[in-house]
Amino acid sequence: FADEEYDFTGYFVSPGFIDIHTHGGGGNRFEGSVDEIVNACNFHLSHGTTSICPTISAAPFESMAKSVMNVKSAMSDPRVKGNIIGAHMEGPYLSEKQAGAQCPGHITPPMEKDYLPFVKEHFSAIARWTYAPENDKDQSFAKTLKKYGIVASAGHTDATYPDMLPAFENGCDLITHLYS
């Protein structure tokens, strides 16, 4: 029950948008400072996006970690008027042939020694991770993401059906891009 009555005659009322793949907004990058992330999220909210996954592109792990830490800080920043679901990691475990706008020099195969400590430290601020399933031969990356509650998403990939079937069976539940 509502305590107040509103007259929305002549207006549209709809649920807010949810953007799970965006690299910034209003001239601000999601790989930038906490202030830039706050500004980008609020820019999106001004256009109807009430929940968002700031996308972090393939880069050296130290840079990606800094971006994730900034997203985590922004998640609890009272200046953010919408909801930050968590970061969307787009790489670095992509297909070099399907790099698209990603920097090919930062694309690598998933290696547990690299991603496991990163996931353990940052999982609470990561909502989804785009990767190329054909490079996850034993499905350990997909299994790790699932274990930590991160949505595994196939993208920037040359995966074929024999690559995708075990990926889906082991936790890959989403598609970011088919090819690039």
Tab-separated table of C-alpha atoms in Angstrom:
chain	number	residue	atom	x	y	z
A	1	PHE	CA	0.000	0.000	0.000
A	2	ALA	CA	1.200	3.491	-0.796
A	3	ASP	CA	0.850	6.485	1.483
A	4	GLU	CA	0.784	8.907	-1.426
A	5	GLU	CA	-0.990	9.024	-4.743
A	6	TYR	CA	0.744	10.242	-7.905
A	7	ASP	CA	-0.793	11.334	-11.164
A	8	PHE	CA	1.359	10.121	-14.048
A	9	THR	CA	-1.120	10.977	-16.771
A	10	GLY	CA	0.808	11.604	-19.982
A	11	TYR	CA	3.974	9.896	-18.725
A	12	PHE	CA	5.441	6.452	-19.291
A	13	VAL	CA	6.106	4.320	-16.241
A	14	SER	CA	8.324	1.285	-16.762
A	15	PRO	CA	10.928	-0.761	-14.947
A	16	GLY	CA	14.470	0.577	-15.068
A	17	PHE	CA	16.953	-0.687	-17.620
A	18	ILE	CA	19.698	-3.125	-16.617
A	19	ASP	CA	22.945	-2.725	-18.567
A	20	ILE	CA	25.313	-5.660	-18.189
A	21	HIS	CA	27.888	-4.516	-20.758
A	22	THR	CA	28.977	-0.905	-20.977
A	23	HIS	CA	32.422	0.661	-20.901
A	24	GLY	CA	31.483	4.054	-19.446
A	25	GLY	CA	29.191	6.990	-19.960
A	26	GLY	CA	29.009	10.753	-20.042
A	27	GLY	CA	32.703	10.995	-20.952
A	28	ASN	CA	33.766	8.779	-18.018
A	29	ARG	CA	35.456	5.373	-18.190
A	30	PHE	CA	34.813	2.417	-15.914
A	31	GLU	CA	38.562	1.779	-15.835
A	32	GLY	CA	39.007	5.218	-14.304
A	33	SER	CA	38.812	6.615	-10.799
A	34	VAL	CA	35.970	6.045	-8.341
A	35	ASP	CA	34.712	9.534	-9.249
A	36	GLU	CA	34.589	8.584	-12.946
A	37	ILE	CA	32.698	5.388	-12.139
A	38	VAL	CA	30.203	7.294	-9.982
A	39	ASN	CA	29.712	9.894	-12.736
A	40	ALA	CA	29.283	7.240	-15.445
A	41	CYS	CA	26.740	5.294	-13.362
A	42	ASN	CA	24.758	8.442	-12.605
A	43	PHE	CA	24.852	9.413	-16.289
A	44	HIS	CA	23.334	6.032	-17.173
A	45	LEU	CA	20.702	6.439	-14.455
A	46	SER	CA	19.689	9.790	-15.948
A	47	HIS	CA	18.732	7.818	-19.078
A	48	GLY	CA	16.834	5.066	-17.246
A	49	THR	CA	19.509	2.485	-16.377
A	50	THR	CA	18.877	1.600	-12.745
A	51	SER	CA	21.319	-1.338	-12.485
A	52	ILE	CA	24.663	-1.682	-14.221
A	53	CYS	CA	27.749	-3.883	-14.621
A	54	PRO	CA	30.707	-1.589	-15.366
A	55	THR	CA	32.840	-3.298	-18.030
A	56	ILE	CA	36.604	-3.591	-17.605
A	57	SER	CA	38.571	-4.352	-20.764
A	58	ALA	CA	41.566	-6.661	-21.130
A	59	ALA	CA	44.645	-5.080	-19.566
A	60	PRO	CA	47.539	-6.132	-17.322
A	61	PHE	CA	46.176	-7.827	-14.193
A	62	GLU	CA	47.408	-5.008	-11.939
A	63	SER	CA	45.392	-2.505	-13.954
A	64	MET	CA	42.309	-4.744	-14.020
A	65	ALA	CA	42.615	-5.284	-10.255
A	66	LYS	CA	42.770	-1.523	-9.647
A	67	SER	CA	39.658	-1.052	-11.782
A	68	VAL	CA	37.806	-3.786	-9.876
A	69	MET	CA	38.796	-2.205	-6.551
A	70	ASN	CA	37.455	1.135	-7.801
A	71	VAL	CA	34.194	-0.521	-8.890
A	72	LYS	CA	33.962	-2.133	-5.439
A	73	SER	CA	34.422	1.270	-3.791
A	74	ALA	CA	31.797	2.788	-6.071
A	75	MET	CA	29.360	-0.031	-5.197
A	76	SER	CA	29.112	1.365	-1.670
A	77	ASP	CA	29.569	5.041	-2.545
A	78	PRO	CA	26.469	7.010	-1.480
A	79	ARG	CA	26.875	9.299	-4.510
A	80	VAL	CA	25.857	6.435	-6.834
A	81	LYS	CA	22.139	6.797	-7.313
A	82	GLY	CA	21.598	3.476	-9.122
A	83	ASN	CA	22.680	-0.077	-8.388
A	84	ILE	CA	26.103	-1.392	-9.374
A	85	ILE	CA	25.648	-5.156	-9.710
A	86	GLY	CA	29.401	-5.795	-9.990
A	87	ALA	CA	32.140	-5.508	-12.583
A	88	HIS	CA	31.981	-7.188	-15.974
A	89	MET	CA	35.455	-8.453	-16.801
A	90	GLU	CA	35.871	-8.521	-20.586
A	91	GLY	CA	39.105	-10.423	-20.896
A	92	PRO	CA	41.962	-11.042	-20.809
A	93	TYR	CA	41.024	-14.656	-21.680
A	94	LEU	CA	39.727	-13.984	-25.178
A	95	SER	CA	40.514	-15.279	-28.662
A	96	GLU	CA	43.323	-13.305	-30.257
A	97	LYS	CA	41.559	-13.724	-33.623
A	98	GLN	CA	38.404	-12.133	-32.177
A	99	ALA	CA	39.991	-9.310	-30.184
A	100	GLY	CA	37.686	-6.680	-31.643
A	101	ALA	CA	38.378	-3.435	-29.765
A	102	GLN	CA	40.347	-5.273	-27.055
A	103	CYS	CA	44.126	-4.771	-26.999
A	104	PRO	CA	45.614	-7.979	-28.484
A	105	GLY	CA	48.764	-7.526	-26.398
A	106	HIS	CA	46.770	-8.169	-23.215
A	107	ILE	CA	44.944	-11.290	-24.384
A	108	THR	CA	46.193	-14.449	-22.667
A	109	PRO	CA	44.967	-17.997	-22.071
A	110	PRO	CA	43.452	-18.615	-18.630
A	111	MET	CA	46.089	-19.863	-16.211
A	112	GLU	CA	44.976	-20.859	-12.723
A	113	LYS	CA	48.049	-19.319	-11.100
A	114	ASP	CA	46.891	-15.942	-12.436
A	115	TYR	CA	43.104	-16.014	-12.182
A	116	LEU	CA	42.563	-17.999	-8.978
A	117	PRO	CA	44.179	-15.471	-6.588
A	118	PHE	CA	42.477	-12.644	-8.504
A	119	VAL	CA	39.038	-14.280	-8.253
A	120	LYS	CA	39.520	-15.168	-4.573
A	121	GLU	CA	40.433	-11.572	-3.746
A	122	HIS	CA	37.861	-9.765	-5.889
A	123	PHE	CA	34.879	-12.116	-6.394
A	124	SER	CA	32.525	-9.953	-4.318
A	125	ALA	CA	32.923	-7.103	-6.825
A	126	ILE	CA	32.766	-9.182	-10.044
A	127	ALA	CA	29.360	-10.054	-11.493
A	128	ARG	CA	30.395	-11.620	-14.802
A	129	TRP	CA	33.457	-12.518	-16.832
A	130	THR	CA	33.682	-12.798	-20.616
A	131	TYR	CA	36.125	-15.387	-21.932
A	132	ALA	CA	36.769	-17.599	-24.979
A	133	PRO	CA	35.735	-21.157	-23.963
A	134	GLU	CA	38.042	-22.794	-26.517
A	135	ASN	CA	41.000	-21.595	-24.412
A	136	ASP	CA	39.626	-23.197	-21.222
A	137	LYS	CA	40.433	-26.762	-22.254
A	138	ASP	CA	39.767	-28.444	-18.872
A	139	GLN	CA	36.931	-26.063	-17.915
A	140	SER	CA	38.769	-25.067	-14.722
A	141	PHE	CA	38.193	-21.351	-15.357
A	142	ALA	CA	34.430	-21.784	-15.886
A	143	LYS	CA	34.214	-24.030	-12.825
A	144	THR	CA	36.086	-21.476	-10.713
A	145	LEU	CA	33.784	-18.655	-11.770
A	146	LYS	CA	30.729	-20.750	-10.958
A	147	LYS	CA	32.184	-21.700	-7.552
A	148	TYR	CA	32.617	-18.015	-6.668
A	149	GLY	CA	29.205	-16.905	-7.976
A	150	ILE	CA	30.530	-15.099	-11.057
A	151	VAL	CA	28.591	-15.538	-14.308
A	152	ALA	CA	30.810	-17.056	-17.010
A	153	SER	CA	30.022	-15.573	-20.425
A	154	ALA	CA	31.363	-16.686	-23.812
A	155	GLY	CA	32.603	-13.848	-25.978
A	156	HIS	CA	35.334	-12.674	-28.329
A	157	THR	CA	35.525	-16.349	-29.200
A	158	ASP	CA	36.128	-18.803	-32.017
A	159	ALA	CA	34.480	-21.584	-30.005
A	160	THR	CA	32.702	-24.334	-31.892
A	161	TYR	CA	29.999	-26.655	-30.612
A	162	PRO	CA	32.563	-29.113	-29.140
A	163	ASP	CA	34.053	-26.167	-27.185
A	164	MET	CA	30.734	-24.710	-26.075
A	165	LEU	CA	29.023	-27.872	-24.865
A	166	PRO	CA	31.472	-28.561	-22.011
A	167	ALA	CA	31.602	-24.830	-21.239
A	168	PHE	CA	27.825	-24.740	-20.747
A	169	GLU	CA	27.937	-27.980	-18.763
A	170	ASN	CA	30.525	-26.426	-16.431
A	171	GLY	CA	29.018	-23.031	-15.749
A	172	CYS	CA	29.088	-20.825	-18.856
A	173	ASP	CA	25.549	-19.401	-18.762
A	174	LEU	CA	25.714	-16.328	-20.984
A	175	ILE	CA	26.967	-14.988	-24.315
A	176	THR	CA	28.615	-11.566	-24.515
A	177	HIS	CA	29.519	-11.549	-28.197
A	178	LEU	CA	29.423	-14.206	-30.847
A	179	TYR	CA	32.819	-13.675	-32.457
A	180	SER	CA	33.779	-10.047	-31.805
